[in-house]
């Protein structure tokens, strides 16, 4: 009997061809090691740190398991304010991104001709090629008292409207740059692509005949949108909202550059582990977004966003 | 009684392509009407024009006496069974079926029983709670049918509905569809590129070519009296002799069609029966089809004729590739055709 001739490389490929599991193992070992040790490991050590506490006099970390740090987190009104402030902003930004992103994604997926679609893709992605810091500082200038927004509103005689908006308690402020409205605008701008792309992907997967079938059975465009298009695009909205929600929860630069002076979770983590040297509190604060996103995913799952996956 | 569907000089162009080119037709109420043609011949566009997914660039579409040329799909009393079924993946089978009632605000108390009744009609009574993704191709087809019938449309449009099914299932569904149409008594418009399907199910068939209707007739008339070479070849695959050969053999200055099963193969020099015509040639190839053998004979002036004979017949013995034979057919089986191809 003759066997297939060949060198060691053929023997090796034959070996792996006949043992697909070992091939998979070889392929996945490096990423699994990375994921397991570096990623999950650091996450666990972070969790561990949050169960330590700090000695108020010596400012040293006491390495004994305790819930004292969490108690501090949930009992101090200032800390609760930070969580509520960040969470409110994340919710507002997510809703705004969905409301702005959906029509754009819908147009891209259903109506835009191929060339126009490419233009839209580049338009959506182009801002992501620019440095994050540059964009944030650019927005500071745009929103400033002498910035383009004031200038345009002035040209249309709408300065009073802006002043009235800025006079609104809580979300207002002396200028757009120094108000939560300004921060909100920057957040929405920053995370909008993360909302548009998943919705677009979901809408692209909805066959055109489904829309036609719905109309054929007597559904008016509004009914078709509510009963067919929106439910099928919902996983995309959910995926996009997970991005915008978690990115807003974790960001520590935008709240420092634009907006009213109140602290956000990310800034608190940054400050506690840096200047304040309170690693346990920083760790406890970074657990908050994880918990909030966990709850959020639970709600989204309840709404059936992942049923179609 | 007005026609169920009437096209008056309907034209629909896509860019520079006239997908439907000034088509006029009438479909009677209760008729099983097929639109047959190769892909790109305009038959599906015609169906979409009836459904309202396309609007005509010129001409009028009249449904049951009402001009609907500019009426959107949701205001037309027609329903469609889509080629890909287009079932809503996020709804159960029952929800899919009752969708047409739901969007017309029929209450659940009336809706549910009617949907179940419709599911029973297509023999899927027990699968109402499943999702379309959990069904086989044939079952999905039935759901699509039930969903399209729930509004009791005057006209049901079927866009190659059996194309994705295997042969056995397709044949069973053909019989069922036909029986269903007889039972419900509404108009069926059936788009297909399968001439066998069109012939076996329809009351009348319209043959499409390049955006125009070439011939509208009963299946029998279409098969026995095709109007032109395109119909003769597309429906039943007739042998079309060009006018030049027809003149030489038959004394007719027109192209003619002869069905493969009307022809016989004779050994060269064999005596001809009276009323038969013969033409000499060489056997080029043959294919075994179980009950029949299809034999290609190349005539002296280069025409390729196909002869279909029972596999047990004497012709088979003389039909080895390369052998010199003559092909004969009764003069009475010759159909004279019009010259224009469209």
XYZ file of C-alpha atoms in Angstrom:
651
model
C 0.000 0.000 0.000
C 1.217 3.443 -0.908
C 0.940 6.365 1.470
C 0.846 10.016 0.517
C 4.396 11.277 0.389
C 5.370 14.516 2.073
C 7.582 16.244 4.562
C 7.122 17.162 8.188
C 4.799 20.052 7.407
C 2.355 17.709 5.708
C 2.626 15.340 8.638
C 1.908 18.209 11.007
C -1.099 19.449 9.078
C -2.406 15.882 8.852
C -1.967 15.524 12.608
C -4.056 18.602 13.263
C -6.577 17.787 10.551
C -7.346 14.532 12.282
C -7.459 16.134 15.741
C -9.517 19.322 15.295
C -9.792 19.834 19.064
C -6.029 20.150 19.530
C -5.904 22.542 16.624
C -8.522 24.713 18.293
C -6.636 24.528 21.582
C -3.410 25.647 19.917
C -5.262 28.502 18.244
C -7.027 29.671 21.386
C -4.285 29.163 23.964
C -2.594 32.596 23.653
C -5.816 34.637 23.734
C -7.204 32.458 26.526
C -4.052 32.972 28.591
C -4.230 36.688 28.012
C -7.932 36.835 28.783
C -7.663 34.592 31.814
C -4.654 36.075 33.549
C -4.381 39.670 32.485
C -8.011 40.562 31.994
C -9.993 38.453 34.419
C -7.077 38.420 36.861
C -6.906 42.175 37.130
C -10.676 42.380 37.358
C -10.651 39.923 40.265
C -7.859 41.746 42.035
C -9.840 44.948 41.590
C -12.855 43.279 43.170
C -10.629 42.048 45.975
C -9.278 45.549 46.619
C -12.794 46.872 47.055
C -13.249 44.558 50.031
C -10.242 46.071 51.802
C -10.404 49.343 53.676
C -8.121 52.255 54.373
C -6.798 53.332 57.735
C -7.891 56.942 58.065
C -4.864 57.948 60.149
C -2.000 56.214 58.429
C -3.658 56.223 54.954
C -2.502 52.660 54.526
C -4.582 49.883 52.979
C -5.724 47.368 55.576
C -5.684 43.987 53.883
C -8.570 42.434 55.749
C -11.866 41.569 54.100
C -14.480 44.097 55.121
C -17.564 45.788 53.714
C -16.543 49.108 55.264
C -15.609 50.663 51.915
C -18.917 49.727 50.368
C -20.678 51.059 53.447
C -18.862 54.328 52.937
C -19.856 54.310 49.272
C -23.562 53.824 49.873
C -23.972 55.935 52.989
C -22.188 59.150 52.059
C -24.643 61.456 50.237
C -21.812 62.907 48.141
C -20.982 59.450 46.817
C -24.604 58.650 46.071
C -24.843 61.970 44.231
C -21.941 60.946 42.038
C -23.565 57.618 41.170
C -26.953 59.211 40.460
C -25.366 61.984 38.397
C -23.364 59.536 36.283
C -26.279 57.154 35.867
C -28.676 59.943 34.830
C -26.194 61.199 32.277
C -25.641 57.657 30.919
C -29.378 57.120 30.535
C -29.942 60.511 28.881
C -27.002 60.018 26.507
C -28.166 56.518 25.591
C -31.706 57.647 24.821
C -30.467 60.612 22.776
C -28.012 58.431 20.829
C -30.780 55.940 20.041
C -33.162 58.684 18.921
C -30.560 60.354 16.709
C -28.812 57.182 15.583
C -31.857 55.169 14.526
C -33.029 57.400 11.663
C -29.472 57.669 10.336
C -28.951 53.914 10.508
C -32.388 53.341 8.986
C -31.637 55.633 6.084
C -28.232 53.995 5.543
C -29.649 50.490 5.594
C -32.806 50.965 3.566
C -32.578 53.946 1.272
C -29.007 55.100 0.641
C -27.546 54.095 -2.731
C -24.188 52.260 -2.476
C -22.092 55.392 -3.028
C -24.083 57.413 -0.540
C -23.813 54.533 1.907
C -20.022 54.617 1.653
C -20.160 58.347 2.307
C -22.254 57.717 5.400
C -19.912 55.002 6.634
C -16.934 57.316 6.336
C -18.948 60.117 7.887
C -19.815 57.967 10.880
C -16.344 56.495 11.287
C -14.209 59.521 10.447
C -14.558 61.185 13.868
C -13.258 57.965 15.438
C -9.970 58.380 13.583
C -9.277 61.582 15.460
C -7.762 61.762 18.918
C -10.318 61.633 21.648
C -8.710 64.514 23.547
C -8.579 66.730 20.487
C -12.294 66.234 19.956
C -13.164 66.954 23.572
C -11.116 70.146 23.628
C -12.521 71.149 20.246
C -15.995 70.861 21.734
C -14.904 73.127 24.574
C -14.224 75.799 21.987
C -17.432 75.108 20.082
C -19.505 75.395 23.249
C -17.617 78.362 24.706
C -19.230 81.713 25.306
C -17.523 83.140 22.211
C -17.843 79.831 20.351
C -19.610 78.995 17.131
C -22.863 77.879 18.755
C -23.307 81.199 20.570
C -22.318 82.995 17.425
C -24.849 81.181 15.230
C -27.633 81.551 17.791
C -26.791 85.229 18.068
C -26.980 85.609 14.301
C -30.507 84.211 14.417
C -31.399 86.318 17.422
C -31.808 83.256 19.628
C -29.381 84.232 22.367
C -32.287 84.673 24.776
C -33.428 81.113 24.096
C -29.942 79.833 24.951
C -29.895 81.947 28.093
C -33.285 80.583 29.088
C -32.015 77.040 28.527
C -28.902 77.696 30.569
C -31.046 79.187 33.333
C -32.740 75.781 33.781
C -31.817 74.448 37.209
C -29.515 71.385 37.454
C -28.811 70.972 33.722
C -28.003 74.662 33.117
C -24.936 76.710 34.022
C -23.132 79.947 33.267
C -22.129 78.825 29.768
C -22.702 75.747 27.622
C -19.125 74.673 28.385
C -19.817 74.774 32.079
C -23.225 73.052 32.008
C -24.507 69.507 31.946
C -26.222 70.351 28.656
C -22.798 70.946 27.122
C -21.441 67.723 28.616
C -24.472 65.860 27.322
C -23.906 67.216 23.805
C -20.271 66.109 23.854
C -21.146 62.642 25.168
C -23.813 62.174 22.508
C -21.389 63.271 19.813
C -18.660 60.964 21.074
C -20.705 57.786 21.347
C -23.108 58.219 18.431
C -21.085 55.989 16.047
C -21.256 53.166 18.610
C -25.041 53.388 18.386
C -25.391 53.848 14.628
C -23.223 50.908 13.559
C -24.980 48.101 15.491
C -28.437 49.421 14.567
C -27.356 49.631 10.952
C -26.059 46.056 11.075
C -29.347 44.843 12.568
C -31.439 46.693 9.987
C -29.329 45.364 7.124
C -30.288 41.876 8.235
C -34.026 42.569 7.956
C -35.070 41.252 4.538
C -36.966 43.733 2.401
C -39.654 41.147 1.724
C -40.671 41.218 5.404
C -41.588 44.877 5.055
C -43.427 44.122 1.829
C -45.220 41.158 3.397
C -46.394 43.391 6.223
C -47.733 46.020 3.804
C -49.263 43.256 1.720
C -51.246 42.041 4.731
C -52.687 45.491 5.257
C -50.257 47.164 7.656
C -49.697 50.860 7.120
C -46.065 52.060 7.168
C -46.327 53.087 10.824
C -47.687 49.676 11.820
C -45.010 47.913 9.819
C -42.367 49.975 11.544
C -43.697 49.223 15.021
C -44.482 45.538 14.546
C -41.773 44.372 12.145
C -38.846 46.769 11.692
C -38.410 47.978 15.261
C -38.616 44.547 16.952
C -36.100 43.128 14.490
C -33.765 46.113 14.903
C -34.091 46.039 18.677
C -31.062 43.777 19.248
C -29.005 46.394 17.416
C -30.424 49.183 19.569
C -29.688 47.092 22.657
C -26.106 46.425 21.560
C -25.553 50.088 20.765
C -27.080 51.187 24.042
C -24.766 48.868 25.972
C -21.875 50.737 24.347
C -23.184 54.244 24.954
C -24.343 53.395 28.467
C -21.112 51.771 29.604
C -18.852 54.284 27.859
C -20.655 57.162 29.597
C -20.529 55.386 32.956
C -16.807 54.856 32.711
C -15.619 58.087 31.136
C -13.467 60.376 33.286
C -12.145 62.886 30.760
C -15.237 64.548 29.306
C -16.729 65.448 32.727
C -13.398 67.033 33.635
C -13.110 69.145 30.509
C -16.705 70.098 29.747
C -19.619 70.625 32.080
C -20.572 71.596 35.578
C -18.078 70.890 38.370
C -19.853 67.850 39.907
C -17.887 64.593 40.061
C -18.578 61.534 37.877
C -17.744 57.926 38.723
C -14.752 57.789 36.390
C -13.280 60.997 37.829
C -13.795 59.658 41.321
C -11.924 56.454 40.518
C -9.141 58.466 38.928
C -8.854 60.781 41.890
C -9.184 58.151 44.631
C -6.521 55.873 43.239
C -4.249 58.793 42.363
C -4.065 61.887 44.508
C -6.196 60.554 47.348
C -4.479 57.189 47.425
C -7.661 55.407 48.522
C -7.384 52.303 46.365
C -10.236 50.414 48.102
C -12.701 53.255 47.498
C -11.514 53.612 43.901
C -12.053 49.877 43.447
C -15.508 50.050 45.008
C -16.417 52.915 42.703
C -15.266 51.002 39.644
C -17.488 48.104 40.699
C -20.521 50.433 40.439
C -20.566 50.640 36.590
C -20.081 46.868 36.417
C -23.134 46.347 38.609
C -25.169 48.972 36.754
C -24.332 47.447 33.372
C -25.197 44.029 34.771
C -28.605 45.337 35.821
C -29.006 47.072 32.472
C -28.214 43.888 30.543
C -30.753 42.070 32.695
C -33.443 44.596 31.765
C -32.532 44.463 28.092
C -32.670 40.679 28.157
C -36.085 40.840 29.792
C -37.253 43.009 26.901
C -36.291 40.185 24.569
C -33.424 41.905 22.785
C -31.355 38.737 22.623
C -34.162 36.395 21.568
C -33.325 36.821 17.914
C -29.607 36.042 18.434
C -68.947 40.986 -13.638
C -65.651 42.893 -13.953
C -62.408 41.018 -14.404
C -60.517 40.250 -11.194
C -57.384 41.807 -12.655
C -56.990 43.965 -15.697
C -53.780 45.452 -17.113
C -54.157 48.222 -19.667
C -50.883 48.943 -21.479
C -48.887 48.694 -18.270
C -45.220 49.624 -18.495
C -42.617 49.495 -15.761
C -39.005 50.429 -16.474
C -35.917 50.057 -14.294
C -33.295 52.438 -15.594
C -33.087 51.634 -19.279
C -34.692 48.184 -18.950
C -38.367 47.860 -19.794
C -39.150 45.090 -17.326
C -42.824 45.183 -18.258
C -43.426 46.566 -21.708
C -46.942 47.770 -22.452
C -48.673 44.656 -21.154
C -52.427 44.229 -21.373
C -54.200 41.265 -19.850
C -57.377 40.217 -18.141
C -57.783 37.610 -15.432
C -61.292 36.405 -14.699
C -62.574 36.032 -11.147
C -61.976 32.546 -9.781
C -59.379 31.718 -12.384
C -56.088 29.918 -11.727
C -53.845 32.077 -13.867
C -50.138 31.418 -14.332
C -47.449 33.756 -15.545
C -44.708 31.707 -17.117
C -41.379 32.802 -18.490
C -37.618 32.650 -18.054
C -35.978 34.802 -15.371
C -35.956 38.461 -16.353
C -39.002 38.100 -18.590
C -41.134 40.447 -16.471
C -43.486 37.942 -14.864
C -42.441 38.694 -11.282
C -42.581 42.447 -11.925
C -46.153 41.955 -13.159
C -47.006 40.167 -9.932
C -45.414 42.950 -7.888
C -47.433 45.468 -9.890
C -50.625 43.655 -8.919
C -49.533 43.539 -5.268
C -48.557 47.212 -5.339
C -44.861 46.810 -4.484
C -44.174 48.411 -7.844
C -46.216 51.180 -9.385
C -46.593 51.379 -13.178
C -44.754 54.098 -15.110
C -47.540 54.060 -17.663
C -50.885 52.331 -18.090
C -53.550 51.253 -15.617
C -54.072 48.360 -13.270
C -57.692 47.618 -12.439
C -58.667 45.198 -9.695
C -62.310 44.141 -9.604
C -63.377 47.246 -11.504
C -61.355 49.701 -9.386
C -58.301 51.482 -10.790
C -55.537 50.806 -8.260
C -52.600 52.095 -10.320
C -51.520 54.444 -7.500
C -52.887 52.519 -4.516
C -50.319 51.261 -1.970
C -50.188 47.523 -1.143
C -51.966 47.881 2.209
C -55.086 49.237 0.521
C -55.374 46.481 -2.106
C -57.515 43.424 -1.675
C -54.761 41.045 -2.762
C -52.288 39.003 -0.740
C -48.982 37.472 -1.654
C -47.130 34.240 -0.948
C -43.485 35.235 -1.266
C -40.794 33.167 -2.865
C -38.713 33.270 0.328
C -41.964 33.028 2.382
C -41.045 36.262 4.250
C -42.359 34.946 7.567
C -41.788 37.261 10.529
C -39.001 35.534 12.489
C -39.852 37.229 15.783
C -43.438 35.990 15.840
C -44.887 32.543 16.410
C -46.588 30.712 13.562
C -49.996 31.681 14.939
C -48.959 35.341 15.270
C -47.727 35.268 11.704
C -51.027 33.896 10.463
C -53.178 36.333 12.417
C -51.019 39.325 11.479
C -53.293 40.407 8.630
C -56.255 40.528 11.018
C -54.305 42.206 13.787
C -53.163 45.154 11.661
C -56.786 45.613 10.633
C -57.742 45.781 14.308
C -59.730 42.547 14.449
C -60.023 41.680 18.148
C -58.248 38.667 19.658
C -61.530 36.864 20.328
C -62.291 36.681 16.612
C -58.697 36.645 15.435
C -57.401 33.588 17.266
C -60.085 31.122 16.110
C -59.802 32.305 12.525
C -56.029 31.932 12.585
C -56.336 28.428 14.044
C -58.926 27.555 11.420
C -56.586 28.760 8.686
C -53.705 26.752 10.160
C -55.929 23.696 10.174
C -56.789 24.339 6.527
C -53.096 24.069 5.600
C -52.731 21.082 7.978
C -50.474 22.766 10.518
C -53.010 22.850 13.343
C -50.612 21.745 16.059
C -47.618 23.949 15.203
C -49.094 27.356 16.090
C -46.728 28.047 18.980
C -43.524 27.345 17.051
C -41.277 29.992 15.561
C -40.808 29.971 11.761
C -37.134 29.111 12.309
C -38.171 25.770 13.806
C -40.137 24.654 10.744
C -39.123 22.779 7.609
C -39.295 24.416 4.188
C -42.599 22.773 3.334
C -44.155 23.803 6.643
C -42.994 27.401 6.201
C -44.598 27.384 2.786
C -47.908 26.379 4.343
C -47.630 29.075 6.994
C -47.008 31.652 4.276
C -50.089 30.366 2.485
C -52.255 30.499 5.605
C -51.015 34.002 6.403
C -51.816 35.225 2.900
C -55.305 33.686 2.952
C -56.439 34.963 6.359
C -57.771 38.251 4.980
C -59.846 36.290 2.455
C -58.353 38.174 -0.479
C -60.165 38.186 -3.800
C -56.821 37.541 -5.452
C -53.952 35.457 -4.121
C -50.555 36.083 -5.685
C -47.971 33.309 -5.558
C -44.387 34.130 -6.486
C -42.667 30.839 -7.353
C -43.892 29.473 -4.023
C -42.688 25.928 -4.599
C -39.256 26.801 -5.952
C -37.386 25.936 -2.753
C -39.059 22.575 -2.169
C -37.822 19.184 -3.275
C -39.514 17.438 -6.186
C -41.808 15.095 -4.253
C -43.051 17.839 -1.931
C -43.463 20.168 -4.877
C -45.717 17.752 -6.697
C -47.803 17.147 -3.585
C -48.141 20.895 -3.013
C -49.183 21.466 -6.618
C -52.128 19.154 -6.146
C -52.968 20.731 -2.789
C -52.776 24.288 -4.091
C -55.059 23.459 -6.954
C -57.545 21.778 -4.611
C -57.389 24.754 -2.255
C -58.109 27.154 -5.063
C -61.094 25.090 -6.149
C -62.375 24.981 -2.578
C -61.937 28.708 -1.839
C -62.942 29.838 -5.299
C -60.738 32.940 -5.327
C -58.430 34.047 -8.100
C -54.884 32.673 -7.989
C -52.093 34.309 -9.929
C -49.119 32.006 -10.004
C -45.662 33.032 -11.170
C -43.306 30.276 -12.227
C -40.506 29.480 -14.622
C -41.453 25.795 -14.523
C -43.632 25.073 -17.538
C -44.715 21.698 -16.148
C -46.066 23.410 -13.040
C -47.889 26.050 -15.104
C -49.442 23.479 -17.431
C -50.597 21.112 -14.706
C -52.267 23.661 -12.403
C -53.577 26.530 -14.461
C -56.825 27.407 -16.157
C -54.849 29.770 -18.366
C -51.183 30.576 -18.792
C -49.539 33.793 -19.971
C -46.096 33.268 -21.474
C -43.690 36.177 -20.924
C -40.618 37.071 -22.922
C -38.611 40.295 -22.658
C -41.280 42.151 -20.701
C -44.110 41.269 -23.057
C -46.813 38.634 -23.085
C -46.286 36.388 -26.069
C -49.330 34.195 -25.695
C -52.204 33.703 -23.262
C -54.038 30.418 -23.574
C -55.259 27.324 -21.834
C -52.454 24.853 -21.110
C -53.711 22.528 -23.850
C -53.897 25.249 -26.474
C -50.502 26.545 -25.432
C -48.939 23.145 -25.855
C -50.724 22.106 -29.032
C -50.830 25.485 -30.761
C -47.845 27.575 -29.670
C -47.916 30.903 -31.448
C -44.221 31.452 -32.131
C -40.841 29.725 -31.811
C -40.239 31.085 -28.290
C -43.448 29.581 -26.892
C -42.932 26.341 -28.798
C -39.459 25.911 -27.325
C -40.157 27.230 -23.818
C -43.351 25.264 -23.271
C -42.664 21.590 -23.689
C -39.417 22.018 -25.628
C -40.661 21.554 -29.196
C -38.361 21.121 -32.163
C -38.563 24.306 -34.172
C -37.638 24.022 -37.833
C -36.650 27.325 -39.429
C -38.732 28.530 -42.394
C -36.033 27.505 -44.861
C -36.140 23.846 -43.753
C -39.937 23.886 -43.447
C -40.176 25.063 -47.040
C -37.957 22.236 -48.253
C -39.663 19.489 -46.251
C -43.252 20.639 -45.962
C -43.731 23.371 -48.498
C -44.598 25.866 -45.736
C -42.807 29.224 -45.745
C -42.939 29.639 -41.963
C -41.113 28.208 -38.990
C -42.858 25.107 -37.680
C -42.878 23.174 -34.417
C -42.993 19.438 -33.856
C -43.124 17.883 -30.393
C -40.305 15.427 -29.596
C -42.803 12.702 -28.686
C -44.464 12.985 -32.124
C -41.234 12.024 -33.840
C -39.816 8.634 -34.556
C -36.472 7.370 -35.671
C -36.292 5.069 -38.664
C -33.413 3.195 -40.149
C -32.268 4.933 -43.327
C -34.279 3.731 -46.306
C -37.185 2.358 -44.249
C -40.587 2.828 -45.832
C -42.620 5.858 -44.732
C -46.199 5.538 -43.678
C -48.598 7.710 -45.659
C -48.931 11.227 -44.295
C -45.487 11.141 -42.695
C -42.532 13.372 -43.402
C -38.899 12.352 -42.927
C -35.566 14.043 -42.676
C -32.153 12.336 -42.756
C -29.497 12.890 -40.124
C -26.926 11.463 -37.731
C -27.534 10.498 -34.112
C -25.539 12.980 -32.005
C -26.368 12.034 -28.449
C -29.014 10.500 -26.214
C -30.114 10.737 -22.594
C -31.888 8.133 -20.556
C -34.913 9.505 -18.634
C -36.350 6.305 -17.223
C -39.594 5.918 -19.130
C -38.283 7.693 -22.197
C -35.074 8.078 -24.099
C -34.344 11.495 -25.588
C -32.279 11.272 -28.745
C -30.629 14.196 -30.541
C -30.276 13.893 -34.285
C -28.210 16.325 -36.333
C -29.825 16.861 -39.743
C -27.769 17.306 -42.917
C -28.117 21.081 -42.766
C -27.103 21.301 -39.137
C -30.410 21.481 -37.206
C -30.516 19.542 -33.970
C -33.792 17.649 -33.497
C -34.789 15.992 -30.240
C -36.836 12.818 -30.378
C -38.466 11.395 -27.249
C -39.343 7.726 -27.458
C -40.407 5.081 -24.949
C -37.268 3.330 -23.890
C -38.668 -0.034 -25.000
C -39.507 1.078 -28.565
C -37.747 -0.188 -31.679
C -36.256 3.247 -32.394
C -33.862 2.810 -29.541
C -32.112 -0.051 -31.269
C -31.021 2.105 -34.222
C -30.063 5.092 -32.107
C -26.407 4.592 -31.349
C -24.368 7.752 -31.541
C -22.979 8.284 -35.019
C -25.406 6.040 -36.840
C -27.169 7.352 -39.938
C -30.932 7.479 -39.443
C -33.931 9.409 -40.584
C -36.355 11.255 -38.324
C -40.024 11.022 -39.257
C -43.199 12.690 -38.019
C -46.822 12.792 -39.092
C -47.673 15.790 -41.272
C -50.669 16.418 -38.998
C -48.474 17.013 -35.936
C -46.775 20.030 -37.497
C -47.704 23.411 -35.971
C -47.112 26.468 -38.103
C -45.650 29.400 -36.170
C -45.495 33.138 -36.577
C -42.083 34.430 -37.589
C -41.609 37.184 -35.007
C -39.922 36.040 -31.850
C -41.586 38.489 -29.488
